[in-house]
Amino acid sequence: MTWSVNLQWRRRLAALAPAAVVLLGLACMPGMAQAVDLLANVVPGAKTELTVKMQILIVMTLLGLLPVMVMMMTSFTRFVIVLSLLRQALGLQQGLPNRVITGVALILTLLVMRPIGNQIWTDAFVPYDQDKIGLDTALQIAEKPISRFMLAQTSKAALQQIAHLAGEDKITEPAQHAFTVKLAAFVLSELKTAFQIGCMLFIPFLVIDLVVSSVLMAMGMMMLSPLVISLPFKLLLFVLVDGWTLTVNTLVTSIQAY
């Protein structure tokens, strides 16, 4: 009985197979038409502009990657790491939320990257908006100031290491490296610089923790957490030396001229 039922279902599926193929073809036709339309203006061997749909696709992709671009192509990574290390050194894991650190880092990033943003707006976006240049030309123009900024912050050792991994050892001029090579070297340099600045900020507060711990042990108060006693002293020291101004000044001045 079961075998006969299965046989009937197989026959029904075999009869519906041609109809399924036709429906699948009809469903794929709009996608194929869009793909053909995207490349409608492409002529082999000729230099053509991107179609409107392709430009929209590129712009939407860039907008989707905007958070990653802000983190990787600017000094946002350096700022947020240093501020996070400062929070840990002060012992304010709960008193200084992540949103505050991210907001401060973003404001400092906008302050530092403002000249580059103005240059990209003037040289790339305005001509593109006025239909004087195409999207591909605008992207090439916008890439130049970003590359100069990244190379100015990138250490020579990091650039050589990434160039070796990418097989670009023979390139002697840093500006001639691929954009991905410059980006990877820039990220490594930013991480190194952030840890160096964070270490400098950590040392004074570490000394306070050691002194408080030694005093508590000498008084026999080993059950009392040193963080409870050292936190007011660290905050007092940070306020007396105007720590926020010093920290912001250190972060902004650590950006090399480009």
XYZ file of C-alpha atoms in Angstrom:
258
model
C 0.000 0.000 0.000
C 2.735 2.429 0.954
C 4.697 1.545 -2.194
C 1.694 2.356 -4.433
C 1.148 5.727 -2.709
C 4.789 6.681 -3.207
C 4.548 5.686 -6.864
C 1.511 7.927 -7.347
C 3.320 10.910 -5.776
C 6.339 10.338 -8.007
C 4.120 10.365 -11.093
C 2.458 13.606 -9.983
C 5.824 15.296 -9.358
C 7.068 14.147 -12.757
C 4.008 15.693 -14.386
C 4.531 19.004 -12.563
C 8.246 19.212 -13.391
C 7.857 20.998 -16.775
C 5.539 23.588 -15.235
C 7.998 24.187 -12.407
C 10.806 24.765 -14.903
C 8.693 27.311 -16.804
C 7.758 29.172 -13.606
C 11.389 29.224 -12.495
C 12.418 30.690 -15.828
C 9.758 33.393 -15.593
C 10.905 34.255 -12.070
C 14.522 34.596 -13.183
C 13.754 36.803 -16.176
C 13.416 40.099 -14.196
C 16.763 39.508 -12.492
C 18.388 38.715 -15.828
C 16.858 41.823 -17.341
C 18.186 43.961 -14.500
C 21.647 42.458 -14.880
C 21.594 43.207 -18.589
C 20.298 46.715 -17.914
C 23.132 47.417 -15.467
C 25.651 46.701 -18.171
C 23.632 48.120 -21.029
C 26.063 50.938 -21.658
C 29.153 48.762 -21.562
C 30.885 48.434 -24.924
C 33.913 46.123 -25.261
C 37.119 48.109 -25.651
C 35.442 51.475 -24.945
C 35.608 53.698 -21.872
C 32.061 54.119 -20.575
C 30.430 55.720 -17.582
C 28.609 53.660 -14.983
C 24.851 53.385 -15.389
C 22.529 55.001 -12.880
C 21.604 51.665 -11.301
C 25.251 50.715 -10.913
C 25.996 54.082 -9.316
C 23.109 53.595 -6.887
C 24.420 50.124 -6.062
C 27.902 51.487 -5.340
C 26.563 54.356 -3.226
C 24.325 52.048 -1.171
C 27.250 49.686 -0.636
C 29.421 52.550 0.585
C 26.668 53.701 2.945
C 26.414 50.180 4.349
C 30.173 50.121 4.932
C 30.231 53.630 6.424
C 30.606 52.507 10.096
C 33.528 50.258 9.165
C 35.082 53.045 7.105
C 34.796 55.460 10.033
C 36.550 52.998 12.328
C 39.242 51.795 9.935
C 40.090 54.877 7.822
C 40.142 57.479 10.597
C 41.682 57.890 14.039
C 38.483 56.689 15.715
C 40.152 53.398 16.648
C 43.023 55.197 18.380
C 40.712 57.490 20.316
C 38.254 54.849 21.508
C 41.034 52.477 22.649
C 42.828 55.199 24.614
C 39.605 56.343 26.273
C 38.715 52.741 27.152
C 42.140 52.211 28.727
C 41.749 55.480 30.633
C 38.418 54.298 32.004
C 40.002 51.043 33.122
C 42.916 52.879 34.741
C 40.535 55.103 36.687
C 38.422 52.120 37.724
C 35.234 53.595 36.233
C 33.916 50.554 34.416
C 30.352 51.423 35.453
C 30.716 55.185 35.838
C 31.784 55.877 32.242
C 29.415 54.105 29.805
C 30.479 52.867 26.400
C 28.163 55.363 24.715
C 30.009 58.265 26.328
C 33.383 56.915 25.216
C 32.101 56.302 21.701
C 30.571 59.778 21.548
C 33.752 61.518 22.704
C 35.858 59.472 20.281
C 33.477 60.295 17.431
C 33.574 64.032 18.187
C 37.383 64.028 18.269
C 37.420 62.067 15.015
C 35.178 64.645 13.337
C 37.456 67.402 14.626
C 40.589 65.768 13.248
C 39.076 64.621 9.949
C 37.295 67.894 9.173
C 39.983 69.211 6.749
C 39.915 65.939 4.808
C 36.132 65.962 4.727
C 36.105 69.519 3.403
C 38.621 68.611 0.710
C 36.627 65.564 -0.379
C 33.450 67.638 -0.451
C 35.035 70.381 -2.563
C 37.137 68.294 -4.941
C 35.008 65.164 -5.332
C 31.388 65.522 -4.250
C 30.593 69.001 -5.605
C 31.901 68.259 -9.142
C 30.092 64.913 -9.101
C 26.868 66.551 -7.913
C 27.170 69.069 -10.758
C 27.684 66.244 -13.287
C 31.189 67.464 -14.104
C 32.817 64.122 -13.266
C 31.643 60.531 -12.999
C 31.336 58.390 -9.887
C 34.532 56.453 -10.598
C 36.509 59.695 -10.987
C 34.989 61.105 -7.788
C 36.010 58.002 -5.852
C 39.567 58.259 -7.178
C 39.771 61.914 -6.149
C 38.354 61.168 -2.684
C 40.865 58.369 -2.160
C 43.918 60.647 -2.446
C 43.508 62.771 0.736
C 42.513 59.698 2.737
C 45.644 57.890 1.563
C 47.840 60.865 2.481
C 46.313 60.952 5.955
C 46.786 57.226 6.509
C 50.384 57.243 5.266
C 51.223 60.143 7.593
C 50.074 58.094 10.605
C 51.552 54.780 9.411
C 54.918 53.609 10.664
C 57.492 52.547 8.117
C 57.919 49.128 9.747
C 54.182 48.378 9.590
C 53.995 49.417 5.939
C 56.977 47.245 5.028
C 55.517 44.256 6.862
C 52.118 44.516 5.170
C 53.750 45.158 1.790
C 55.826 42.004 2.254
C 52.714 39.973 3.077
C 50.936 41.422 0.030
C 53.871 40.749 -2.283
C 54.636 44.435 -2.920
C 58.215 44.422 -1.638
C 59.599 45.982 -4.818
C 57.496 49.134 -4.487
C 59.666 51.831 -2.916
C 57.215 54.746 -2.979
C 54.599 54.435 -0.178
C 51.924 56.220 -2.216
C 52.173 53.584 -4.963
C 51.024 50.747 -2.709
C 47.521 49.388 -3.095
C 44.862 51.050 -0.980
C 44.238 47.832 0.959
C 47.942 47.622 1.847
C 47.959 51.190 3.127
C 44.753 50.564 5.068
C 46.077 47.436 6.805
C 49.351 49.158 7.729
C 47.418 52.167 9.014
C 45.246 50.007 11.291
C 48.305 48.263 12.767
C 49.998 51.600 13.406
C 46.862 52.997 15.039
C 46.651 50.041 17.421
C 50.311 50.425 18.373
C 49.988 54.170 18.949
C 46.827 53.703 21.014
C 48.509 51.192 23.318
C 51.535 53.473 23.732
C 49.377 56.424 24.777
C 47.248 54.190 27.002
C 50.346 52.872 28.768
C 51.477 56.426 29.522
C 48.069 57.219 31.012
C 48.012 54.000 33.024
C 51.279 54.516 34.948
C 50.214 57.333 37.372
C 47.044 55.515 38.398
C 48.936 52.243 38.761
C 51.290 53.963 41.213
C 48.313 55.138 43.273
C 46.912 51.584 43.373
C 50.269 50.206 44.535
C 50.621 52.838 47.268
C 47.090 52.279 48.554
C 47.550 48.493 48.540
C 50.824 48.776 50.471
C 49.261 51.072 53.083
C 46.277 48.780 53.576
C 48.521 45.746 53.981
C 50.682 47.607 56.497
C 47.577 48.508 58.497
C 46.337 44.925 58.404
C 43.217 45.848 56.407
C 43.673 43.144 53.801
C 39.957 42.399 53.604
C 39.223 45.903 52.309
C 39.407 46.280 48.534
C 42.132 48.739 47.478
C 39.919 49.958 44.617
C 37.414 51.423 47.088
C 40.113 53.600 48.651
C 42.157 54.397 45.542
C 39.221 55.497 43.362
C 38.642 58.848 45.140
C 42.366 59.619 45.048
C 42.604 58.816 41.349
C 39.583 60.957 40.551
C 40.985 63.803 42.663
C 44.337 63.615 40.873
C 42.648 63.471 37.476
C 40.538 66.547 38.233
C 43.402 68.566 39.766
C 45.654 68.125 36.724
C 42.709 68.810 34.353
C 42.950 65.301 33.007
C 40.326 65.557 30.290
C 42.028 68.553 28.708
C 45.404 66.815 28.827
C 43.967 63.617 27.388
C 42.177 65.348 24.519
C 45.239 67.483 23.788
C 47.445 64.381 23.740
C 45.107 62.529 21.399
C 44.668 65.394 18.944
C 48.346 66.370 18.866
C 49.345 62.741 18.338
C 47.944 63.019 14.798
C 50.839 63.660 12.442
C 50.593 66.454 9.905
C 49.559 65.340 6.452
